[in-house]
C-alpha cells in the first residue's frame, strides 16, 4: 500500500490533480486530464467528467445505488461551475449518492495530508482526529480528538481525547472533515498553532497555543476508547 501511495503521489505532483478513493480498491485513483476532444468543456467540467468516468469504471455495485447514473454524468458535465471548489463539491455529491462511506474524494492538499499520515512523519501536534456526524438534522459535522500521542505537543499542552475542535488559527472548522481539519493543523515544525476547543461536560470553549513539531507514529493503529460513556473501536481517521 505504501508503494502504491508513493506512485500516486508522484502522479499527483505531475498532473496537479485530485484523487478518488473507492471502497473496492486498495490505492487511490489519480484524476488525469481528459483528452483533447473534450476541449469544449471548461476545466471544472472536465474534472467532474473524469471523476464520473473513473467511478463508473471502478465501482463494484453496477446499480450505483439505484440511480440513473448516466443522467448524473449529464448533469455534472452541463453544470456551470464558478470555481474548482464548486466542482469538488459536485464530485462529493456524486460519491455521497452511492451511499458508501468508504468511497470519498480528496483534494490535492487532503491527499498530501493522507500521504504524510501513511509515511509516518508529520509536522503537527500529535493528535488523531475523527469526524462526528451532526447531532441534529441539518446540523454540521464536527471533528473530535480521538487520541493524543503521549509526550507530543498536544499532550504537553493539555489536549485530551474527546475534545472537539472549533477553530484553527482563527478559522472556524464546523462542517469540515477530519482530514480537512488535519490539513489546517499541520505546518512547519516550530511554528505556533492556535486551537479553540470544547470539552464534553464543560460549558465553555478554551484556547490552546501549541508549537508544531515532527511527530513519528506507526503506520497503522487501532484503539478502544470511551467517550461520553460510549465505547468505540476505530482505526486512525486523520493524524496531525
Short mmCIF file of C-alpha atoms in Angstrom, two decimals:
data_model
loop_
_atom_site.label_atom_id
_atom_site.label_comp_id
_atom_site.label_asym_id
_atom_site.label_seq_id
_atom_site.Cartn_x
_atom_site.Cartn_y
_atom_site.Cartn_z
CA UNK A 1 0.00 0.00 0.00
CA UNK A 2 2.88 2.36 0.79
CA UNK A 3 4.39 1.86 -2.67
CA UNK A 4 1.02 2.46 -4.32
CA UNK A 5 0.63 5.70 -2.37
CA UNK A 6 4.16 6.71 -3.36
CA UNK A 7 3.40 6.21 -7.06
CA UNK A 8 0.09 8.03 -6.80
CA UNK A 9 1.79 10.90 -5.02
CA UNK A 10 4.25 11.33 -7.90
CA UNK A 11 1.38 11.38 -10.39
CA UNK A 12 -0.47 13.93 -8.29
CA UNK A 13 2.51 16.30 -8.42
CA UNK A 14 2.93 15.89 -12.18
CA UNK A 15 -0.74 16.32 -13.05
CA UNK A 16 -1.67 18.77 -10.25
CA UNK A 17 -4.93 16.92 -9.91
CA UNK A 18 -7.01 15.15 -7.29
CA UNK A 19 -7.70 11.59 -6.12
CA UNK A 20 -10.66 9.31 -5.68
CA UNK A 21 -10.68 6.62 -3.01
CA UNK A 22 -13.12 3.83 -3.85
CA UNK A 23 -14.02 1.14 -1.35
CA UNK A 24 -13.28 -1.59 -3.89
CA UNK A 25 -9.64 -0.52 -4.35
CA UNK A 26 -6.53 -0.57 -2.17
CA UNK A 27 -4.96 2.50 -3.78
CA UNK A 28 -6.21 5.94 -4.85
CA UNK A 29 -7.11 6.80 -8.42
CA UNK A 30 -5.48 9.93 -9.80
CA UNK A 31 -7.78 12.17 -11.81
CA UNK A 32 -5.91 12.79 -15.06
CA UNK A 33 -6.86 15.42 -17.67
CA UNK A 34 -9.36 14.37 -20.32
CA UNK A 35 -8.14 14.09 -23.94
CA UNK A 36 -8.22 16.92 -26.46
CA UNK A 37 -11.66 16.03 -27.85
CA UNK A 38 -13.17 17.42 -24.64
CA UNK A 39 -11.71 20.87 -25.34
CA UNK A 40 -15.18 22.44 -25.44
CA UNK A 41 -15.60 21.74 -21.73
CA UNK A 42 -14.30 24.03 -19.01
CA UNK A 43 -11.53 22.84 -16.70
CA UNK A 44 -14.06 22.27 -13.93
CA UNK A 45 -16.42 20.30 -16.22
CA UNK A 46 -13.52 18.12 -17.35
CA UNK A 47 -12.61 17.40 -13.73
CA UNK A 48 -16.19 16.42 -12.90
CA UNK A 49 -16.45 14.26 -16.03
CA UNK A 50 -13.19 12.46 -15.25
CA UNK A 51 -14.32 11.77 -11.68
CA UNK A 52 -17.56 10.27 -13.00
CA UNK A 53 -15.68 8.21 -15.61
CA UNK A 54 -13.28 6.69 -13.08
CA UNK A 55 -16.08 5.93 -10.64
CA UNK A 56 -18.07 4.30 -13.44
CA UNK A 57 -15.06 2.17 -14.37
CA UNK A 58 -14.02 1.03 -10.90
CA UNK A 59 -17.12 0.97 -8.70
CA UNK A 60 -18.30 -2.60 -8.00
CA UNK A 61 -22.03 -2.01 -7.44
CA UNK A 62 -23.25 -1.53 -11.00
CA UNK A 63 -26.67 -0.37 -9.80
CA UNK A 64 -24.97 2.78 -8.43
CA UNK A 65 -27.44 2.77 -5.54
CA UNK A 66 -30.41 2.56 -7.91
CA UNK A 67 -29.94 5.94 -9.59
CA UNK A 68 -29.82 6.95 -13.26
CA UNK A 69 -26.04 7.01 -13.38
CA UNK A 70 -25.70 8.39 -16.91
CA UNK A 71 -28.19 11.16 -16.16
CA UNK A 72 -25.96 12.18 -13.26
CA UNK A 73 -22.99 12.45 -15.63
CA UNK A 74 -25.01 14.61 -17.99
CA UNK A 75 -25.93 16.94 -15.15
CA UNK A 76 -22.34 17.17 -13.93
CA UNK A 77 -20.90 17.95 -17.36
CA UNK A 78 -23.56 20.52 -18.27
CA UNK A 79 -23.41 22.33 -14.94
CA UNK A 80 -21.74 25.75 -14.85
CA UNK A 81 -19.06 25.91 -12.15
CA UNK A 82 -17.83 29.20 -10.76
CA UNK A 83 -14.68 27.66 -9.29
CA UNK A 84 -12.74 24.45 -8.80
CA UNK A 85 -14.22 24.26 -5.29
CA UNK A 86 -17.70 24.08 -6.87
CA UNK A 87 -16.56 21.13 -9.00
CA UNK A 88 -15.14 19.44 -5.91
CA UNK A 89 -18.50 19.86 -4.16
CA UNK A 90 -20.30 18.29 -7.13
CA UNK A 91 -17.93 15.31 -7.09
CA UNK A 92 -18.57 14.86 -3.36
CA UNK A 93 -22.31 14.90 -4.02
CA UNK A 94 -21.89 12.27 -6.72
CA UNK A 95 -19.96 9.98 -4.39
CA UNK A 96 -22.32 10.62 -1.48
CA UNK A 97 -25.20 9.45 -3.69
CA UNK A 98 -23.60 5.98 -3.74
CA UNK A 99 -24.22 5.59 -0.02
CA UNK A 100 -20.76 4.09 0.59
CA UNK A 101 -18.84 5.72 3.45
CA UNK A 102 -15.57 4.17 2.24
CA UNK A 103 -15.74 5.91 -1.14
CA UNK A 104 -14.62 9.52 -0.95
CA UNK A 105 -12.92 12.35 -2.81
CA UNK A 106 -9.69 14.02 -1.67
CA UNK A 107 -8.45 17.38 -2.89
CA UNK A 108 -4.69 17.68 -3.54
CA UNK A 109 -3.96 19.15 -0.05
CA UNK A 110 -6.04 16.42 1.58
CA UNK A 111 -4.22 13.74 -0.39
CA UNK A 112 -0.85 15.18 0.65
CA UNK A 113 -2.05 15.06 4.25
CA UNK A 114 -3.03 11.41 3.82
CA UNK A 115 0.35 10.59 2.31
CA UNK A 116 2.12 12.25 5.24
CA UNK A 117 -0.02 10.13 7.55
CA UNK A 118 0.84 6.93 5.64
CA UNK A 119 4.60 7.53 5.72
CA UNK A 120 4.50 8.23 9.46
CA UNK A 121 6.34 11.58 9.50
CA UNK A 122 4.14 14.59 10.25
CA UNK A 123 4.85 18.16 11.35
CA UNK A 124 1.88 18.66 13.61
CA UNK A 125 0.81 18.39 17.24
CA UNK A 126 0.36 14.64 17.80
CA UNK A 127 -3.39 14.03 17.72
CA UNK A 128 -5.72 11.64 15.91
CA UNK A 129 -8.87 13.37 14.66
CA UNK A 130 -12.24 11.78 13.93
CA UNK A 131 -15.26 13.18 12.12
CA UNK A 132 -18.50 13.18 14.13
CA UNK A 133 -21.87 13.17 12.40
CA UNK A 134 -24.19 16.12 13.00
CA UNK A 135 -26.24 15.68 16.17
CA UNK A 136 -29.36 17.16 14.56
CA UNK A 137 -30.80 17.06 11.04
CA UNK A 138 -29.38 19.91 9.02
CA UNK A 139 -26.57 20.47 11.51
CA UNK A 140 -22.86 20.47 10.77
CA UNK A 141 -20.39 17.68 11.33
CA UNK A 142 -17.70 18.27 13.92
CA UNK A 143 -14.17 16.98 14.44
CA UNK A 144 -13.14 15.39 17.71
CA UNK A 145 -9.74 14.47 19.14
CA UNK A 146 -9.89 10.67 19.18
CA UNK A 147 -6.43 10.08 20.66
CA UNK A 148 -3.39 12.04 21.81
CA UNK A 149 0.20 10.88 21.24
CA UNK A 150 1.96 10.58 24.63
CA UNK A 151 4.57 13.31 25.18
CA UNK A 152 3.61 15.01 21.89
CA UNK A 153 2.98 18.76 21.62
CA UNK A 154 -0.79 18.40 22.17
CA UNK A 155 -0.30 16.11 25.16
CA UNK A 156 2.13 18.54 26.77
CA UNK A 157 -0.39 21.37 26.19
CA UNK A 158 -3.20 19.53 27.97
CA UNK A 159 -5.32 18.46 24.97
CA UNK A 160 -7.43 15.40 25.81
CA UNK A 161 -9.22 12.70 23.84
CA UNK A 162 -12.83 13.81 23.44
CA UNK A 163 -12.02 17.49 22.94
CA UNK A 164 -13.88 18.97 19.96
CA UNK A 165 -12.01 21.29 17.57
CA UNK A 166 -13.97 24.51 16.97
CA UNK A 167 -11.39 26.83 15.44
CA UNK A 168 -7.91 26.52 13.90
CA UNK A 169 -5.83 29.71 13.70
CA UNK A 170 -8.95 31.92 13.80
CA UNK A 171 -10.83 29.88 11.19
CA UNK A 172 -13.98 28.04 12.26
CA UNK A 173 -13.94 24.39 11.19
CA UNK A 174 -17.55 23.31 11.78
CA UNK A 175 -18.74 21.19 8.86
CA UNK A 176 -15.24 20.13 7.77
CA UNK A 177 -13.96 16.56 7.75
CA UNK A 178 -11.19 15.26 10.00
CA UNK A 179 -8.83 15.20 7.01
CA UNK A 180 -9.58 18.84 6.19
CA UNK A 181 -9.04 19.96 9.77
CA UNK A 182 -5.83 17.94 10.00
CA UNK A 183 -4.52 19.71 6.89
CA UNK A 184 -5.10 23.07 8.62
CA UNK A 185 -3.43 21.93 11.83
CA UNK A 186 -0.23 20.83 10.09
CA UNK A 187 2.51 23.31 9.42
CA UNK A 188 6.23 23.94 9.63
CA UNK A 189 7.97 22.43 12.64
CA UNK A 190 8.47 25.12 15.27
CA UNK A 191 5.55 27.27 14.11
CA UNK A 192 2.75 28.18 16.51
CA UNK A 193 -0.83 26.92 16.30
CA UNK A 194 -3.90 28.41 17.99
CA UNK A 195 -6.73 25.97 18.67
CA UNK A 196 -10.16 26.69 20.14
CA UNK A 197 -11.53 23.52 21.73
CA UNK A 198 -14.65 22.40 23.59
CA UNK A 199 -14.57 19.66 26.22
CA UNK A 200 -17.58 17.42 26.96
CA UNK A 201 -19.10 18.33 30.32
CA UNK A 202 -17.64 21.85 30.24
CA UNK A 203 -19.87 24.74 29.28
CA UNK A 204 -17.13 26.95 27.84
CA UNK A 205 -14.64 26.71 25.00
CA UNK A 206 -10.94 27.26 25.66
CA UNK A 207 -7.81 28.17 23.72
CA UNK A 208 -4.57 26.20 23.38
CA UNK A 209 -1.39 27.65 21.88
CA UNK A 210 0.75 24.77 20.65
CA UNK A 211 4.13 24.61 18.91
CA UNK A 212 4.18 22.19 15.97
CA UNK A 213 6.84 19.50 15.91
CA UNK A 214 7.84 16.43 13.91
CA UNK A 215 5.74 13.51 15.13
CA UNK A 216 6.54 9.87 14.37
CA UNK A 217 3.81 7.25 14.50
CA UNK A 218 3.19 3.67 13.47
CA UNK A 219 1.64 3.28 10.01
CA UNK A 220 -1.48 1.58 11.42
CA UNK A 221 -3.03 1.91 14.86
CA UNK A 222 -6.31 0.92 16.43
CA UNK A 223 -7.78 1.52 19.85
CA UNK A 224 -10.79 1.09 22.04
CA UNK A 225 -11.82 4.43 23.50
CA UNK A 226 -14.59 5.50 25.85
CA UNK A 227 -16.11 8.91 25.18
CA UNK A 228 -19.26 10.22 26.82
CA UNK A 229 -19.83 6.77 28.29
CA UNK A 230 -19.76 5.01 24.93
CA UNK A 231 -17.06 2.61 23.75
CA UNK A 232 -15.89 2.78 20.16
CA UNK A 233 -13.15 0.81 18.41
CA UNK A 234 -11.65 2.64 15.44
CA UNK A 235 -8.69 2.99 13.13
CA UNK A 236 -6.98 6.35 12.81
CA UNK A 237 -9.03 8.62 10.51
CA UNK A 238 -6.69 11.63 10.31
CA UNK A 239 -3.43 12.26 12.11
CA UNK A 240 -1.59 15.51 12.67
#
